Coordinates of N, CA and C in Angstrom, one line a residue:
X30 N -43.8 84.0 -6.4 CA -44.6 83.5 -7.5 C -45.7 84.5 -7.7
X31 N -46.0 84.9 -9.0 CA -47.1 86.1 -9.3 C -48.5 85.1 -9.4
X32 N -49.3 85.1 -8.9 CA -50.6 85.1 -8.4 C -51.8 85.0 -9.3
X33 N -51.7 86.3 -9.7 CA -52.5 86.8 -10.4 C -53.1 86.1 -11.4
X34 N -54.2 86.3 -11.3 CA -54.9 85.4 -12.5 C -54.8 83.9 -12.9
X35 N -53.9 83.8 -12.0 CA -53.7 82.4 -12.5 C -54.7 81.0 -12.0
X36 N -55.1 80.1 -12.5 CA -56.3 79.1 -12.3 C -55.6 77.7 -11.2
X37 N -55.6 77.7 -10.1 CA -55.0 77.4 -9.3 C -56.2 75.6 -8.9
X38 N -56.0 74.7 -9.1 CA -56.9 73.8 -8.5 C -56.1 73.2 -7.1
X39 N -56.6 73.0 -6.0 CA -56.2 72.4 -5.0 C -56.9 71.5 -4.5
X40 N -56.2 70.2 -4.5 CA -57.3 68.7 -3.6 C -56.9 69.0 -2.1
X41 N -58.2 68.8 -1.8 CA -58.3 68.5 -0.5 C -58.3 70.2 -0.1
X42 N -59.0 70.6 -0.7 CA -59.6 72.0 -0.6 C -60.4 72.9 0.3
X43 N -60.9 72.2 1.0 CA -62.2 72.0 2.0 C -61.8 72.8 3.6
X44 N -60.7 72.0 3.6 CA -60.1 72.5 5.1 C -58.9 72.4 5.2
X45 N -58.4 72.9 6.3 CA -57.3 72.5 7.0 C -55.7 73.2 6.1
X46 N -54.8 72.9 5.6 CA -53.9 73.7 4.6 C -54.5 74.3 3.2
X47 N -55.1 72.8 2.6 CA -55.8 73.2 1.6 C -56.8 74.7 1.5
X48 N -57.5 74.8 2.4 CA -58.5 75.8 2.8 C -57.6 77.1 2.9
X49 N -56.5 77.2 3.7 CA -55.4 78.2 4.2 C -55.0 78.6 2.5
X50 N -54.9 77.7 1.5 CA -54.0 77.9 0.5 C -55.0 78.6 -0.1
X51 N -55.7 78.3 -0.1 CA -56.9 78.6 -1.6 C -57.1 80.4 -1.0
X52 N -57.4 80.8 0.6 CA -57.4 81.8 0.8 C -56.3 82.7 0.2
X53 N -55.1 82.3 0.8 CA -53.7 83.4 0.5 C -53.5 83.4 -1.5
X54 N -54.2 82.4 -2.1 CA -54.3 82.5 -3.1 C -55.4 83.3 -3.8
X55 N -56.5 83.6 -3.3 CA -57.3 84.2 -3.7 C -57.1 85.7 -3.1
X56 N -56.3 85.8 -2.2 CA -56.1 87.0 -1.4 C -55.0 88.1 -2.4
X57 N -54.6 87.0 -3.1 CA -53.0 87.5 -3.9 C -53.8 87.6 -5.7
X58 N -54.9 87.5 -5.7 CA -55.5 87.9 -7.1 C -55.8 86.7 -7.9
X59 N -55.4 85.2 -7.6 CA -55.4 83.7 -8.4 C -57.0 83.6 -8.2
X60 N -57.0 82.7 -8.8 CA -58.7 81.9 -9.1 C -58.3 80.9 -8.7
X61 N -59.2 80.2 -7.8 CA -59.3 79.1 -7.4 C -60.5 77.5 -7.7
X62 N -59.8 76.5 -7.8 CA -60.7 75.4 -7.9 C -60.1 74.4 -7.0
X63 N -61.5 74.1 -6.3 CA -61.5 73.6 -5.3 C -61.8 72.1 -5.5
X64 N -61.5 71.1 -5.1 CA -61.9 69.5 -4.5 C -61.5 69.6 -3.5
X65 N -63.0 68.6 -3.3 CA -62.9 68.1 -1.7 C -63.7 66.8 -1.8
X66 N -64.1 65.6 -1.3 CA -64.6 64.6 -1.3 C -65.9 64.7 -0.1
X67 N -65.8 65.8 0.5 CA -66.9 65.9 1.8 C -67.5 67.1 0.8
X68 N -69.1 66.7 0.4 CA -69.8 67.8 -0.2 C -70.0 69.1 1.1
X69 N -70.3 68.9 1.8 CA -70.9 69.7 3.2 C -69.7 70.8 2.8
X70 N -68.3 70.0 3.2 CA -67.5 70.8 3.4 C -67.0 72.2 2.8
X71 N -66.8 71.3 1.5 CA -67.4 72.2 0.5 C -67.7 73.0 0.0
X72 N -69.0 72.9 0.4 CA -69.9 73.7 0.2 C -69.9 75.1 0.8
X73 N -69.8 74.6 2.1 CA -69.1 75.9 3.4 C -68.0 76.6 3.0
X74 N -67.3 76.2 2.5 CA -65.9 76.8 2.1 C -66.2 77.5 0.8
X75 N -66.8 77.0 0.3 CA -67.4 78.0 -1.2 C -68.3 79.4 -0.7
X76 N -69.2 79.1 0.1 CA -69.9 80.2 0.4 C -69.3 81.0 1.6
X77 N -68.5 80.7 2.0 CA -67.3 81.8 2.6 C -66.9 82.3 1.9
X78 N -65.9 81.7 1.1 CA -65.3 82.4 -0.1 C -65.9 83.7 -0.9
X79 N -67.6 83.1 -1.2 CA -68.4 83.6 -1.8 C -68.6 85.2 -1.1
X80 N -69.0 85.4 0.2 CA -69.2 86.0 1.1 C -68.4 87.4 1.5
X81 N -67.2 86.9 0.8 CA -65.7 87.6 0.6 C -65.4 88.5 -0.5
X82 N -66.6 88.1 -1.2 CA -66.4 88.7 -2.6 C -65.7 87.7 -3.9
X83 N -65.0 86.4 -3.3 CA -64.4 85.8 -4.5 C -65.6 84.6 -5.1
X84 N -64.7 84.5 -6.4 CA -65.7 83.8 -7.3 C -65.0 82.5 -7.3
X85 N -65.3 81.1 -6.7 CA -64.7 80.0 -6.9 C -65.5 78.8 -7.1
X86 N -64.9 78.3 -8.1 CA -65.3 77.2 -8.5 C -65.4 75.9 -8.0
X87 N -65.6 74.9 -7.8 CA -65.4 73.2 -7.0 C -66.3 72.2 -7.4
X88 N -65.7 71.4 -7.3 CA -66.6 69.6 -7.7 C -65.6 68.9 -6.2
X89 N -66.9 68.2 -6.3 CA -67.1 67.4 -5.0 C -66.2 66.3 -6.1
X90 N -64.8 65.9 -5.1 CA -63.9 64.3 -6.2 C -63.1 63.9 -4.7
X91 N -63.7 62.5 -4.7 CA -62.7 61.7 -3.8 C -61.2 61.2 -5.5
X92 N -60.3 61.8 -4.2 CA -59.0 61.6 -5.3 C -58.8 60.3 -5.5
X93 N -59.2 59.5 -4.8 CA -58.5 58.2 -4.7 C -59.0 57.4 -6.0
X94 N -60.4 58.4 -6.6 CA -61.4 57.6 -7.7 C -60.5 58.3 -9.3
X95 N -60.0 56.9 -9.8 CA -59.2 57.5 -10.5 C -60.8 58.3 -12.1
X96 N -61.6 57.5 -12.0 CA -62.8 57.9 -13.0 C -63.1 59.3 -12.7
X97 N -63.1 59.3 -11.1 CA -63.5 60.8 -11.1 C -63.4 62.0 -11.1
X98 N -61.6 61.4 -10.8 CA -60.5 62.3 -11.1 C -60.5 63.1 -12.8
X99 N -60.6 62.1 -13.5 CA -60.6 62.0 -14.8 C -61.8 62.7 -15.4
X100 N -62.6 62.6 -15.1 CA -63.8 63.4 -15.8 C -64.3 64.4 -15.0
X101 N -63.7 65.0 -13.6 CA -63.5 66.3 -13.2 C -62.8 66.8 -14.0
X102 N -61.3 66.7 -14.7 CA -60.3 67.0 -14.8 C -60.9 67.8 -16.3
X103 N -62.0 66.5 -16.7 CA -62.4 67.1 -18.4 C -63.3 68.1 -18.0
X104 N -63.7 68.0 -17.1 CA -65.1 69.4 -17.6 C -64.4 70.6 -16.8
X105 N -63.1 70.6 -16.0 CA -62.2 71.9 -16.2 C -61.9 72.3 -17.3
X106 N -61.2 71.4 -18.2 CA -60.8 71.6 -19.6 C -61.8 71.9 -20.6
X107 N -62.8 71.5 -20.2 CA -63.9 72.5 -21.5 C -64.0 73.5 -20.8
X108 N -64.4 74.1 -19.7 CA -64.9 75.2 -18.8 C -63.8 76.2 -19.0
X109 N -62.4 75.8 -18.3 CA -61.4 76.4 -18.5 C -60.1 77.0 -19.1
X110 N -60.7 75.3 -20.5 CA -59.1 75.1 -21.1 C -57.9 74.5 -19.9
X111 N -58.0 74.6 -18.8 CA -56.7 73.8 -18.4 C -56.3 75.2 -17.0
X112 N -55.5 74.4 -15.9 CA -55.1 75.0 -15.2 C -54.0 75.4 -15.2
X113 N -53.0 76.2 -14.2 CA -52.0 76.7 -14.5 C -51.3 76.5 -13.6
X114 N -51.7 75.6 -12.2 CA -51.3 75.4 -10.6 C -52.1 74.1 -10.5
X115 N -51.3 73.3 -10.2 CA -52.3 71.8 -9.5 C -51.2 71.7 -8.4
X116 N -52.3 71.8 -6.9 CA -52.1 71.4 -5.9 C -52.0 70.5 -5.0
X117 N -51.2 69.3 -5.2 CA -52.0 67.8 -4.5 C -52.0 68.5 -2.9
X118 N -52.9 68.4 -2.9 CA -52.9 68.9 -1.6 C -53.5 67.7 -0.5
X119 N -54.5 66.8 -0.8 CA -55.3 66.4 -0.3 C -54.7 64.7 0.9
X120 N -54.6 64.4 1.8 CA -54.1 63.4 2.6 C -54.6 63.0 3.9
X121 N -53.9 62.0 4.4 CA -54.5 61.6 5.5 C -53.4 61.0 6.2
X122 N -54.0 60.8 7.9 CA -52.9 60.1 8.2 C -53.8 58.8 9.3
X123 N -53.0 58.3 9.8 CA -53.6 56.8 10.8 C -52.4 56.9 11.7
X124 N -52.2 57.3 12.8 CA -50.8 56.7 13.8 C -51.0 55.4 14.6
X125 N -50.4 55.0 14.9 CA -49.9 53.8 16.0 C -49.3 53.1 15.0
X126 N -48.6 52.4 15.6 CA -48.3 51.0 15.1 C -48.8 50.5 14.2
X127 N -48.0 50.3 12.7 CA -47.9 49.9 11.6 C -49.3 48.4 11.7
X128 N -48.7 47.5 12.6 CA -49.1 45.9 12.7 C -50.6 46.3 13.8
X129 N -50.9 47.3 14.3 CA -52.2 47.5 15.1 C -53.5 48.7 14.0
X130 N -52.9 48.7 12.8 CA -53.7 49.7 11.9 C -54.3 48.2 10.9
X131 N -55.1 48.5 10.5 CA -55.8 47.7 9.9 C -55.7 47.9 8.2
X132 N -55.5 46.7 7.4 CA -55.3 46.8 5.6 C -55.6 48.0 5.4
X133 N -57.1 48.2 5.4 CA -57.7 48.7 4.6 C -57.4 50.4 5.0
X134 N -57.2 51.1 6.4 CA -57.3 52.1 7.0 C -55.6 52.2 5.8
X135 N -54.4 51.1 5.9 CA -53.3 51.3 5.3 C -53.0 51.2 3.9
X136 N -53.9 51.0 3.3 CA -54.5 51.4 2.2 C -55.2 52.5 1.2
X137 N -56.1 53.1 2.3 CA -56.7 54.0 2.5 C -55.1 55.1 2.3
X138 N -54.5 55.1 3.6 CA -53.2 56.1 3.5 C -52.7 56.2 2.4
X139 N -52.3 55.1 1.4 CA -51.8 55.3 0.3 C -52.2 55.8 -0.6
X140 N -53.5 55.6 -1.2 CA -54.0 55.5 -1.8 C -54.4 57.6 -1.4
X141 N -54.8 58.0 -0.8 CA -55.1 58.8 -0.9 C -54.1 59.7 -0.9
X142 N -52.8 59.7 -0.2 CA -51.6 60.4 -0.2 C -50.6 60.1 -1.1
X143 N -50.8 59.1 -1.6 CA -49.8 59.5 -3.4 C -50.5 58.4 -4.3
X144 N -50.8 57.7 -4.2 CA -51.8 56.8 -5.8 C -52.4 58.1 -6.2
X145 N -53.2 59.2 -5.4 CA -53.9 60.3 -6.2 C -53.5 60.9 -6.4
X146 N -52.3 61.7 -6.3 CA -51.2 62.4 -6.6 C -51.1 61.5 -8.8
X147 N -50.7 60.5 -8.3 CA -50.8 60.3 -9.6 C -51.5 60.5 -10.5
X148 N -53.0 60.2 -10.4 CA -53.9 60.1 -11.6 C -54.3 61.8 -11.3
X149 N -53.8 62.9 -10.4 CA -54.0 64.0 -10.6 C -52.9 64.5 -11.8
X150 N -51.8 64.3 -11.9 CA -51.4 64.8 -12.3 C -51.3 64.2 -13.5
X151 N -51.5 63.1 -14.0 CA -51.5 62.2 -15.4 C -53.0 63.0 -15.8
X152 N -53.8 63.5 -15.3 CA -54.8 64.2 -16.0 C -54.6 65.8 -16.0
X153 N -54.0 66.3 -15.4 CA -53.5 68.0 -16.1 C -51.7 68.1 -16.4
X154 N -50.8 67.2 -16.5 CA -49.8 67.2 -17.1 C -49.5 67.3 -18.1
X155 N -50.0 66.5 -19.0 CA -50.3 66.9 -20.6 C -50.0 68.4 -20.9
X156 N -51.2 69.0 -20.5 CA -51.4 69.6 -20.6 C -50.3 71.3 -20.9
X157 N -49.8 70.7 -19.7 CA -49.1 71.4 -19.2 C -47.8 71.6 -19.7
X158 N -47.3 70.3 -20.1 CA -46.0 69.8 -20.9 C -46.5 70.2 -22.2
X159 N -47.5 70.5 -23.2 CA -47.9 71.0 -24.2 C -47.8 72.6 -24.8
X160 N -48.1 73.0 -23.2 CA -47.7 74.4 -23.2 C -46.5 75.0 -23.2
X161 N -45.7 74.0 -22.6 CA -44.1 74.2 -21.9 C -44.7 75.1 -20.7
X162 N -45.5 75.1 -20.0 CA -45.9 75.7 -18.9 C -46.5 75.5 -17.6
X163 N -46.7 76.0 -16.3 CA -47.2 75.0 -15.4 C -46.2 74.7 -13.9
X164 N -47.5 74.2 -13.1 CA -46.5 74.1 -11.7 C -46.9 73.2 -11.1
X165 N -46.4 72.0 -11.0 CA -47.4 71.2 -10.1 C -46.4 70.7 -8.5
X166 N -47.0 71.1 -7.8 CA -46.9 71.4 -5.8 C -47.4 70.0 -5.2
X167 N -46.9 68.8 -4.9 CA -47.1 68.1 -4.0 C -46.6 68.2 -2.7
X168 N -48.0 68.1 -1.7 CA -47.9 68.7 -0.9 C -47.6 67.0 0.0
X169 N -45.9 67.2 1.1 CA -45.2 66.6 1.2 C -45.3 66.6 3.3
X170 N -44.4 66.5 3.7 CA -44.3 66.3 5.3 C -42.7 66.2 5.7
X171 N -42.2 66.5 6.5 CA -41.2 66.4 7.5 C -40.6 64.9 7.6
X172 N -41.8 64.0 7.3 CA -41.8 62.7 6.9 C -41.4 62.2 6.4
X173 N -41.1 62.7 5.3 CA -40.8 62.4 4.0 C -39.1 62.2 4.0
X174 N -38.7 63.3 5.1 CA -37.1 63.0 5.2 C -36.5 62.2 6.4
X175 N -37.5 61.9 7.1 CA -37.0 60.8 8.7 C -37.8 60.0 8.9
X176 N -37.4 58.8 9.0 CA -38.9 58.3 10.0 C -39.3 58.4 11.1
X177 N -40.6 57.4 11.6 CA -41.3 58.3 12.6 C -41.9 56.6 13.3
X178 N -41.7 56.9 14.5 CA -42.3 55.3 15.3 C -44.2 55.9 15.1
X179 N -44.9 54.8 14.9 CA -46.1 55.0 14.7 C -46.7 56.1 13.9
X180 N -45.9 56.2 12.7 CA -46.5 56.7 11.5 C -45.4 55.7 10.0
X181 N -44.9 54.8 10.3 CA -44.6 53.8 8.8 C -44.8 54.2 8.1
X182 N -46.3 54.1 7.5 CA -46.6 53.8 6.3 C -47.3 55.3 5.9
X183 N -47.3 56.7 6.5 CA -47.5 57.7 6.6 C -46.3 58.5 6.3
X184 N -44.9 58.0 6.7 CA -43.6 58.0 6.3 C -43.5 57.8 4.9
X185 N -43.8 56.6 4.6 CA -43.9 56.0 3.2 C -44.1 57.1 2.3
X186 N -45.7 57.0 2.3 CA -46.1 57.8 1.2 C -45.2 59.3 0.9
X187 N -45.1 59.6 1.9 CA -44.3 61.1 1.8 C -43.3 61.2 1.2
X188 N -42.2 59.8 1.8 CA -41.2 59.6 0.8 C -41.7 59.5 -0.5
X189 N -42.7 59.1 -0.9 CA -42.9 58.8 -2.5 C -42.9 59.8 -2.9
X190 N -44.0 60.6 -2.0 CA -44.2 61.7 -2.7 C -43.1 62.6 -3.3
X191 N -41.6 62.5 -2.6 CA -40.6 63.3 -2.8 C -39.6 62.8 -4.1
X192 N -39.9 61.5 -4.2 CA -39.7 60.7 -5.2 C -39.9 60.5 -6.6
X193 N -41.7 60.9 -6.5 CA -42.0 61.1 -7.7 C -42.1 62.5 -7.6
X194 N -42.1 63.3 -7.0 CA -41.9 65.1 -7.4 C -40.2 65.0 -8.1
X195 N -39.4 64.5 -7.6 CA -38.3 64.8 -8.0 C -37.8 64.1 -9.3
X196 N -38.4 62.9 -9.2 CA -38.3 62.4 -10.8 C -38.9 63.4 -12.2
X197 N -40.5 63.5 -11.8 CA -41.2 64.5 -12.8 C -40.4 65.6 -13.0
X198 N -39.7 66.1 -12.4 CA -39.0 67.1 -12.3 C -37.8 66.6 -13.5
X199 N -37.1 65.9 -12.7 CA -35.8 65.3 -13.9 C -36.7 65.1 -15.5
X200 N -37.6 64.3 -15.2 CA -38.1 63.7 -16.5 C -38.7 64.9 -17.4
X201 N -39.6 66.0 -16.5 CA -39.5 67.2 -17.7 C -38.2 67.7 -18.2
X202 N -37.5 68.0 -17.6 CA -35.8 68.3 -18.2 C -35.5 68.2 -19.1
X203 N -35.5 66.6 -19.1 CA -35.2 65.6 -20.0 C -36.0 65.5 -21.2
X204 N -37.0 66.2 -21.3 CA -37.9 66.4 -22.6 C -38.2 67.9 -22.8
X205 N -37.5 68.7 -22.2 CA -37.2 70.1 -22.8 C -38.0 70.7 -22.3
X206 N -38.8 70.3 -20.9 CA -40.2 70.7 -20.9 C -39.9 71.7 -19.3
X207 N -38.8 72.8 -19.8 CA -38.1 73.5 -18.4 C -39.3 74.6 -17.8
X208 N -40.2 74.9 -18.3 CA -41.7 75.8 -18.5 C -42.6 74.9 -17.2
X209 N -42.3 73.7 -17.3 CA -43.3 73.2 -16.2 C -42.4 72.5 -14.9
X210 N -43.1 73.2 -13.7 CA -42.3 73.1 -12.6 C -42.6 72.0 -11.7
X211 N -42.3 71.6 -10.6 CA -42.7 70.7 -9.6 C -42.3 70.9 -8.2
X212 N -43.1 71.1 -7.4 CA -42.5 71.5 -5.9 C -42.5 70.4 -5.1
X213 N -42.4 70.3 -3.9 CA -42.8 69.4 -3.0 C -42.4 70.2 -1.6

């Protein structure tokens, strides 16, 4: 895939893959925009970047907030007009025992590993299906094809995730919309 120029946003941007990606992307000529939910983090990761010579953009968005997903998403689209790469990138995990993790921590899992997946992509898809253009990369796990003793509901989401990549997929097809892609 050509690189170049293209406006790349990745959740969960801050560190860890997300961080790795945004580099090899900015390394290969792409612009990057970054979310992360840890300002600090952030921040660090911008002025490295900066440090390197690249120019990158970021807003501080916990994915999980579908409001703030949504009105990040608009002030890309006045700023940028619209991206050309959305990366869900951003997740978590909890191990042990499904019945020794607590609601909310398994909540938390969902919620941030594919409920945000959704309202990410229900806010730059449009867009994208307008253009007949576009790529959107949900970032998936090993998980997603086996389960795993003390990761359940970590399992779960993954599978969704592969579920709803592969449907969006069918479902652009099916509306002629072969320009916009979906990975997982």
């Amino acid at each position: 895939m050509n690189l170049r120029n293209k406006l790349v946003l990745i959740t969960g941007g801050a560190k860890g893959i997300g961080l790795a990606t945004a580099q090899r992307i900015l390394n290969e000529g792409g612009k990057v925009i970054l979310w992360d939910f840890k300002e600090d983090d952030l921040n660090k990761s911008v002025n490295n970047f900066k440090e390197q010579g690249f120019d990158v953009f970021s807003q501080v968005c916990d994915v999980t907030n579908k409001e703030q997903v949504y009105s990040n998403a608009n002030i890309i689209k006045e700023i940028f007009g619209g991206i050309d790469i959305l990366i869900n990138n951003a997740g978590t995990v909890y191990t042990g025992y499904m019945l020794d993790r607590t609601d909310e921590e398994l909540e938390n899992m969902i919620n941030v590993n594919f409920t945000s997946m959704v309202y990410t992509i229900r806010a730059f898809m449009p867009a994208m299906l307008e253009k007949n253009k576009g790529h959107i990369i949900n970032i998936s796990s090993a998980s997603s094809l086996i389960g795993a003793p003390k990761l359940a509901i970590y399992a779960a989401t993954k599978w969704a995730v592969m579920g709803l990549t592969e449907s969006l997929r069918l479902e652009a097809i099916k509306m002629g919309k072969k320009g916009v892609r979906f990975s997982s």
